[in-house]
Amino acid sequence: MIVEVAPSEGRRGSATYKILSLDGGGSKGVYTIGVLREVEALVGKPLCEYFDLVFGTSTGAIITALIGLGYKTEEIERLYLELIPAVMKHRTKRGRTKALEAAATRVFGDKTFSDLKIDTGIVATNYEFERPMVFKQSVRQAHGGKSTFEPGFGCTIADAVIASCAAFPFFRMRSLTTAKTGQVVVLDGGYVANNPTLFALADAKQALGISLADMAVLSVGVGSYNEPKRTFLHRAIFSLWPFRHMAKMFNISSKTIEQLRYLLFAEVATVRINETYAQAEYATDLLEYDPDKLRKLLSLGRESFAYHEKEIRDVFGLS
């Protein structure tokens, strides 16, 4: 295992405003859940009662929405291990998209962003306007247009989550009807910010007016692994652009934003967890659906937490 260490700047243990940021990465989100299982045990309460602001992209958006609704990490783990194989086992984007839509509808129903218990951001990409589209819970998070603000642009949580996860060409793009702009075509948030930390910090500083010295950030990736061995069919498909470059593009996005976070917000105490596992037995990708491999990734997340536990305790003032 190669440990990725991000320096924790700022005054340790002094933060009064706590931010959780969750990367995208498809099935590898079970690694994130492994980390969060340990974080929840450390703080001794549901994460929605500990963090003040939670942001997520793609698979991180699903976890963010569940945290925002008050789910405990044990429940999120159970849902993931049940739903990922059901979605990712399909071999076409049509099949995966239909399975994702059915799962999101079953889990979230018709709940809206007004049902969330915490300030929340779900990052997607507006395909037509070629810019970020961030679904937010509270008018406090608005950077303008507060008088006409609609939580989540008037969309359901299920719609926002499906949009944030629409990693074309593995999934279909999502067409949504929003309160202000009508019909829009949206796709995976990883195209603009696979790591949503900068969006969260912008909300905290600019919209919410939180002092940088009062913030602490826990930023969780999905881990980095070697590519798995593929069948002849998969090798043929993945040799084509854009399949060949998707995972690398998302990884570059995450690392770029982490570098910018370090340069622009060095005074904000931050813990970044996103280890690299080069061992052959952990080789995987964002379409993983083998239950045994998913459980391994979950365990790796819990293991990664252990390497950062002291740092988390220090930054967040936990005894």
Short mmCIF file of C-alpha atoms in Angstrom, two decimals:
data_model
loop_
_atom_site.label_atom_id
_atom_site.label_comp_id
_atom_site.label_asym_id
_atom_site.label_seq_id
_atom_site.Cartn_x
_atom_site.Cartn_y
_atom_site.Cartn_z
CA MET A 1 0.00 0.00 0.00
CA ILE A 2 1.19 3.51 -0.85
CA VAL A 3 -0.10 6.13 1.57
CA GLU A 4 -1.14 9.48 0.12
CA VAL A 5 -0.51 12.10 2.78
CA ALA A 6 -1.92 15.60 2.50
CA PRO A 7 -0.45 18.07 5.00
CA SER A 8 -2.95 19.26 7.60
CA GLU A 9 -2.56 22.99 7.76
CA GLY A 10 -4.30 25.41 10.07
CA ARG A 11 -4.90 25.35 13.81
CA ARG A 12 -5.36 21.77 14.92
CA GLY A 13 -8.48 21.02 16.92
CA SER A 14 -9.77 24.59 16.66
CA ALA A 15 -12.36 24.09 13.93
CA THR A 16 -15.99 24.86 14.65
CA TYR A 17 -17.24 24.20 11.10
CA LYS A 18 -16.71 20.66 9.81
CA ILE A 19 -16.82 19.73 6.11
CA LEU A 20 -17.00 16.25 4.57
CA SER A 21 -16.11 15.86 0.88
CA LEU A 22 -16.56 12.57 -1.02
CA ASP A 23 -15.03 11.73 -4.41
CA GLY A 24 -16.63 9.94 -7.31
CA GLY A 25 -15.46 6.54 -8.54
CA GLY A 26 -18.32 4.16 -9.27
CA SER A 27 -18.22 0.85 -7.41
CA LYS A 28 -15.06 1.90 -5.61
CA GLY A 29 -17.27 4.04 -3.37
CA VAL A 30 -17.34 1.06 -0.99
CA TYR A 31 -13.80 2.12 -0.01
CA THR A 32 -15.24 5.49 1.03
CA ILE A 33 -17.88 3.75 3.12
CA GLY A 34 -15.18 1.71 4.85
CA VAL A 35 -13.46 4.95 5.89
CA LEU A 36 -16.74 6.50 7.02
CA ARG A 37 -17.72 3.46 9.11
CA GLU A 38 -14.66 4.15 11.23
CA VAL A 39 -15.19 7.92 11.28
CA GLU A 40 -18.75 7.45 12.55
CA ALA A 41 -17.51 5.12 15.28
CA LEU A 42 -14.88 7.69 16.25
CA VAL A 43 -17.30 10.63 16.55
CA GLY A 44 -19.97 8.48 18.22
CA LYS A 45 -22.98 9.78 16.29
CA PRO A 46 -24.51 9.72 12.78
CA LEU A 47 -22.38 11.76 10.40
CA CYS A 48 -25.24 14.18 9.67
CA GLU A 49 -25.11 15.16 13.34
CA TYR A 50 -21.36 15.76 13.30
CA PHE A 51 -20.54 17.46 9.99
CA ASP A 52 -21.95 20.86 9.06
CA LEU A 53 -21.59 20.53 5.27
CA VAL A 54 -21.33 17.44 3.06
CA PHE A 55 -20.46 17.45 -0.65
CA GLY A 56 -20.28 14.50 -3.02
CA THR A 57 -19.72 13.62 -6.66
CA SER A 58 -21.10 10.54 -8.44
CA THR A 59 -20.81 7.57 -6.06
CA GLY A 60 -19.91 10.17 -3.43
CA ALA A 61 -23.20 11.91 -4.24
CA ILE A 62 -25.15 8.77 -3.34
CA ILE A 63 -23.34 8.51 -0.01
CA THR A 64 -23.78 12.24 0.59
CA ALA A 65 -27.54 12.04 0.03
CA LEU A 66 -27.86 9.06 2.38
CA ILE A 67 -25.82 10.82 5.07
CA GLY A 68 -27.93 13.95 4.60
CA LEU A 69 -31.11 11.94 5.13
CA GLY A 70 -29.76 10.59 8.42
CA TYR A 71 -28.66 7.11 7.38
CA LYS A 72 -26.01 5.47 9.52
CA THR A 73 -22.95 4.11 7.74
CA GLU A 74 -23.92 0.53 8.58
CA GLU A 75 -27.15 1.05 6.60
CA ILE A 76 -25.25 2.68 3.73
CA GLU A 77 -22.85 -0.26 3.58
CA ARG A 78 -25.72 -2.74 3.41
CA LEU A 79 -27.40 -0.81 0.60
CA TYR A 80 -24.17 -0.52 -1.41
CA LEU A 81 -23.29 -4.19 -1.19
CA GLU A 82 -26.80 -5.01 -2.36
CA LEU A 83 -27.20 -2.39 -5.09
CA ILE A 84 -23.77 -2.23 -6.76
CA PRO A 85 -23.83 -5.79 -8.13
CA ALA A 86 -27.43 -5.27 -9.28
CA VAL A 87 -26.43 -2.16 -11.26
CA MET A 88 -22.92 -2.96 -12.49
CA LYS A 89 -23.57 -6.53 -13.64
CA HIS A 90 -25.29 -5.18 -16.76
CA ARG A 91 -23.11 -5.05 -19.87
CA THR A 92 -24.73 -2.09 -21.61
CA LYS A 93 -25.20 1.54 -20.61
CA ARG A 94 -28.96 1.07 -21.12
CA GLY A 95 -29.04 -1.83 -18.67
CA ARG A 96 -26.87 -0.09 -16.08
CA THR A 97 -28.87 3.13 -16.38
CA LYS A 98 -32.21 1.40 -15.91
CA ALA A 99 -30.89 -0.50 -12.91
CA LEU A 100 -29.46 2.72 -11.38
CA GLU A 101 -32.76 4.54 -11.89
CA ALA A 102 -34.70 1.70 -10.28
CA ALA A 103 -32.31 1.58 -7.31
CA ALA A 104 -32.37 5.36 -6.78
CA THR A 105 -36.16 5.43 -6.96
CA ARG A 106 -36.42 2.58 -4.48
CA VAL A 107 -33.98 4.13 -2.01
CA PHE A 108 -34.90 7.82 -2.27
CA GLY A 109 -38.51 7.69 -3.50
CA ASP A 110 -39.86 11.18 -4.06
CA LYS A 111 -37.76 12.82 -1.34
CA THR A 112 -36.51 16.30 -2.16
CA PHE A 113 -33.57 18.39 -0.98
CA SER A 114 -35.85 19.94 1.63
CA ASP A 115 -35.87 16.52 3.35
CA LEU A 116 -32.11 16.64 3.98
CA LYS A 117 -31.04 17.31 7.56
CA ILE A 118 -27.78 19.09 6.73
CA ASP A 119 -26.36 21.56 4.21
CA THR A 120 -25.52 19.40 1.21
CA GLY A 121 -24.04 19.67 -2.28
CA ILE A 122 -24.29 17.14 -5.11
CA VAL A 123 -22.04 17.89 -8.07
CA ALA A 124 -23.10 17.15 -11.66
CA THR A 125 -22.21 18.56 -15.07
CA ASN A 126 -24.55 20.63 -17.24
CA TYR A 127 -23.75 19.10 -20.63
CA GLU A 128 -25.39 21.77 -22.76
CA PHE A 129 -23.80 24.78 -20.99
CA GLU A 130 -20.52 22.91 -20.34
CA ARG A 131 -20.28 23.93 -16.70
CA PRO A 132 -20.84 22.58 -13.18
CA MET A 133 -24.36 22.08 -11.87
CA VAL A 134 -24.41 21.77 -8.09
CA PHE A 135 -27.62 20.67 -6.39
CA LYS A 136 -27.81 22.31 -2.95
CA GLN A 137 -29.97 21.87 0.10
CA SER A 138 -30.14 25.36 1.57
CA VAL A 139 -30.62 28.91 0.32
CA ARG A 140 -27.74 29.78 2.66
CA GLN A 141 -25.48 28.05 0.13
CA ALA A 142 -26.61 30.20 -2.79
CA HIS A 143 -24.01 32.53 -4.33
CA GLY A 144 -26.73 34.65 -5.91
CA GLY A 145 -30.40 34.53 -6.81
CA LYS A 146 -31.40 33.85 -3.22
CA SER A 147 -34.91 35.22 -3.70
CA THR A 148 -35.71 32.55 -6.30
CA PHE A 149 -33.59 29.74 -4.85
CA GLU A 150 -35.11 26.25 -5.08
CA PRO A 151 -33.49 23.41 -3.11
CA GLY A 152 -31.92 21.03 -5.62
CA PHE A 153 -33.20 23.18 -8.51
CA GLY A 154 -36.63 21.77 -7.70
CA CYS A 155 -35.50 18.22 -8.56
CA THR A 156 -35.84 15.14 -6.39
CA ILE A 157 -32.82 13.65 -4.63
CA ALA A 158 -33.13 10.59 -6.87
CA ASP A 159 -32.91 12.74 -10.00
CA ALA A 160 -29.85 14.62 -8.73
CA VAL A 161 -28.07 11.42 -7.70
CA ILE A 162 -28.74 9.72 -11.04
CA ALA A 163 -27.49 12.82 -12.85
CA SER A 164 -24.31 12.99 -10.78
CA CYS A 165 -23.66 9.28 -11.50
CA ALA A 166 -24.37 9.47 -15.25
CA ALA A 167 -20.81 8.61 -16.31
CA PHE A 168 -21.32 8.63 -20.06
CA PRO A 169 -20.62 6.39 -21.98
CA PHE A 170 -20.96 3.79 -19.20
CA PHE A 171 -24.36 5.30 -18.32
CA ARG A 172 -26.82 7.40 -20.27
CA MET A 173 -26.95 11.13 -19.77
CA ARG A 174 -29.86 12.38 -17.67
CA SER A 175 -32.53 14.83 -18.84
CA LEU A 176 -34.01 16.85 -15.99
CA THR A 177 -36.71 19.49 -15.62
CA THR A 178 -35.55 22.21 -13.25
CA ALA A 179 -37.55 24.96 -11.57
CA LYS A 180 -35.67 27.86 -13.20
CA THR A 181 -34.27 26.73 -16.54
CA GLY A 182 -36.63 23.98 -17.61
CA GLN A 183 -35.19 20.97 -19.42
CA VAL A 184 -31.44 20.37 -19.09
CA VAL A 185 -29.15 17.48 -20.01
CA VAL A 186 -26.86 16.49 -17.15
CA LEU A 187 -24.06 13.97 -16.72
CA ASP A 188 -21.52 12.76 -14.19
CA GLY A 189 -20.03 15.36 -11.85
CA GLY A 190 -16.61 13.77 -12.34
CA TYR A 191 -16.27 15.68 -15.59
CA VAL A 192 -15.99 18.95 -13.65
CA ALA A 193 -14.96 17.95 -10.12
CA ASN A 194 -14.47 14.30 -9.24
CA ASN A 195 -13.20 15.63 -5.93
CA PRO A 196 -15.77 18.25 -4.79
CA THR A 197 -13.69 19.82 -2.01
CA LEU A 198 -13.25 23.21 -3.70
CA PHE A 199 -17.01 23.55 -4.22
CA ALA A 200 -17.58 22.82 -0.54
CA LEU A 201 -14.94 25.33 0.54
CA ALA A 202 -16.41 27.96 -1.79
CA ASP A 203 -19.84 27.51 -0.20
CA ALA A 204 -18.43 27.66 3.31
CA LYS A 205 -16.31 30.75 2.71
CA GLN A 206 -18.26 32.78 0.16
CA ALA A 207 -21.90 31.87 0.73
CA LEU A 208 -21.97 30.90 4.39
CA GLY A 209 -19.31 33.37 5.52
CA ILE A 210 -17.30 30.91 7.60
CA SER A 211 -13.80 31.99 8.54
CA LEU A 212 -11.10 29.77 7.06
CA ALA A 213 -9.55 29.42 10.50
CA ASP A 214 -12.80 27.92 11.77
CA MET A 215 -13.02 25.18 9.10
CA ALA A 216 -11.78 21.61 9.03
CA VAL A 217 -12.15 19.28 6.05
CA LEU A 218 -12.21 15.51 5.75
CA SER A 219 -11.77 14.66 2.06
CA VAL A 220 -12.21 10.99 1.14
CA GLY A 221 -11.34 9.40 -2.19
CA VAL A 222 -12.11 5.91 -3.45
CA GLY A 223 -8.57 4.53 -3.41
CA SER A 224 -6.32 3.90 -6.41
CA TYR A 225 -5.80 0.42 -7.86
CA ASN A 226 -4.31 -1.37 -10.85
CA GLU A 227 -6.57 -2.19 -13.78
CA PRO A 228 -8.08 -5.69 -13.61
CA LYS A 229 -7.47 -8.38 -16.20
CA ARG A 230 -10.23 -8.25 -18.78
CA THR A 231 -11.96 -10.66 -21.10
CA PHE A 232 -11.33 -10.31 -24.83
CA LEU A 233 -14.63 -8.43 -25.22
CA HIS A 234 -13.79 -5.98 -22.44
CA ARG A 235 -10.29 -5.44 -23.83
CA ALA A 236 -11.79 -4.61 -27.21
CA ILE A 237 -14.28 -2.16 -25.70
CA PHE A 238 -11.87 -0.52 -23.27
CA SER A 239 -9.26 -0.01 -25.99
CA LEU A 240 -11.56 2.56 -27.55
CA TRP A 241 -11.73 6.20 -26.57
CA PRO A 242 -13.38 7.39 -24.32
CA PHE A 243 -13.57 4.12 -22.34
CA ARG A 244 -9.79 3.89 -22.17
CA HIS A 245 -9.38 7.31 -20.57
CA MET A 246 -12.42 7.64 -18.29
CA ALA A 247 -10.92 6.34 -15.05
CA LYS A 248 -7.65 8.20 -15.63
CA MET A 249 -9.52 11.43 -16.35
CA PHE A 250 -11.47 11.17 -13.10
CA ASN A 251 -8.28 10.41 -11.15
CA ILE A 252 -6.56 13.42 -12.70
CA SER A 253 -9.55 15.58 -11.77
CA SER A 254 -9.40 14.47 -8.14
CA LYS A 255 -5.66 15.03 -7.84
CA THR A 256 -5.78 18.40 -9.57
CA ILE A 257 -8.45 19.68 -7.21
CA GLU A 258 -6.53 18.39 -4.20
CA GLN A 259 -3.45 20.26 -5.42
CA LEU A 260 -5.46 23.45 -5.91
CA ARG A 261 -7.06 23.01 -2.50
CA TYR A 262 -3.59 22.84 -0.97
CA LEU A 263 -2.46 25.97 -2.81
CA LEU A 264 -5.58 28.10 -2.34
CA PHE A 265 -6.78 26.99 1.10
CA ALA A 266 -3.55 25.99 2.84
CA GLU A 267 -4.78 27.54 6.09
CA VAL A 268 -7.79 25.21 6.26
CA ALA A 269 -6.91 22.10 8.27
CA THR A 270 -7.57 19.18 5.91
CA VAL A 271 -7.22 15.42 6.05
CA ARG A 272 -7.17 13.67 2.68
CA ILE A 273 -7.65 9.87 2.61
CA ASN A 274 -7.05 8.16 -0.73
CA GLU A 275 -4.47 5.37 -0.58
CA THR A 276 -2.92 3.50 -3.50
CA TYR A 277 -3.04 -0.30 -3.48
CA ALA A 278 -0.74 -1.81 -6.09
CA GLN A 279 -1.26 -5.47 -5.14
CA ALA A 280 -2.74 -7.65 -7.87
CA GLU A 281 -5.50 -8.98 -5.63
CA TYR A 282 -6.99 -5.48 -5.32
CA ALA A 283 -7.08 -4.71 -9.06
CA THR A 284 -10.46 -3.22 -9.90
CA ASP A 285 -12.30 -0.43 -11.72
CA LEU A 286 -15.40 1.73 -11.41
CA LEU A 287 -17.65 -1.03 -12.85
CA GLU A 288 -16.70 -3.67 -10.26
CA TYR A 289 -19.60 -5.94 -9.25
CA ASP A 290 -17.93 -8.97 -7.61
CA PRO A 291 -19.27 -9.02 -4.00
CA ASP A 292 -16.03 -10.49 -2.65
CA LYS A 293 -13.93 -7.77 -4.29
CA LEU A 294 -16.31 -5.09 -3.02
CA ARG A 295 -15.93 -6.35 0.54
CA LYS A 296 -12.15 -6.23 0.12
CA LEU A 297 -12.35 -2.60 -0.96
CA LEU A 298 -14.56 -1.85 2.04
CA SER A 299 -11.94 -3.38 4.33
CA LEU A 300 -9.22 -1.33 2.66
CA GLY A 301 -11.17 1.82 3.49
CA ARG A 302 -11.29 0.83 7.14
CA GLU A 303 -7.57 0.09 7.01
CA SER A 304 -6.86 3.48 5.44
CA PHE A 305 -8.70 5.19 8.27
CA ALA A 306 -6.28 3.61 10.74
CA TYR A 307 -3.32 5.30 9.01
CA HIS A 308 -5.01 8.68 9.38
CA GLU A 309 -6.78 8.28 12.71
CA LYS A 310 -4.34 10.36 14.73
CA GLU A 311 -4.41 13.10 12.11
CA ILE A 312 -8.23 13.13 12.13
CA ARG A 313 -8.28 13.27 15.92
CA ASP A 314 -5.86 16.18 15.92
CA VAL A 315 -7.54 18.21 13.18
CA PHE A 316 -11.07 17.73 14.48
CA GLY A 317 -10.19 17.98 18.16
CA LEU A 318 -11.32 14.45 19.00
CA SER A 319 -9.93 12.84 22.12
#
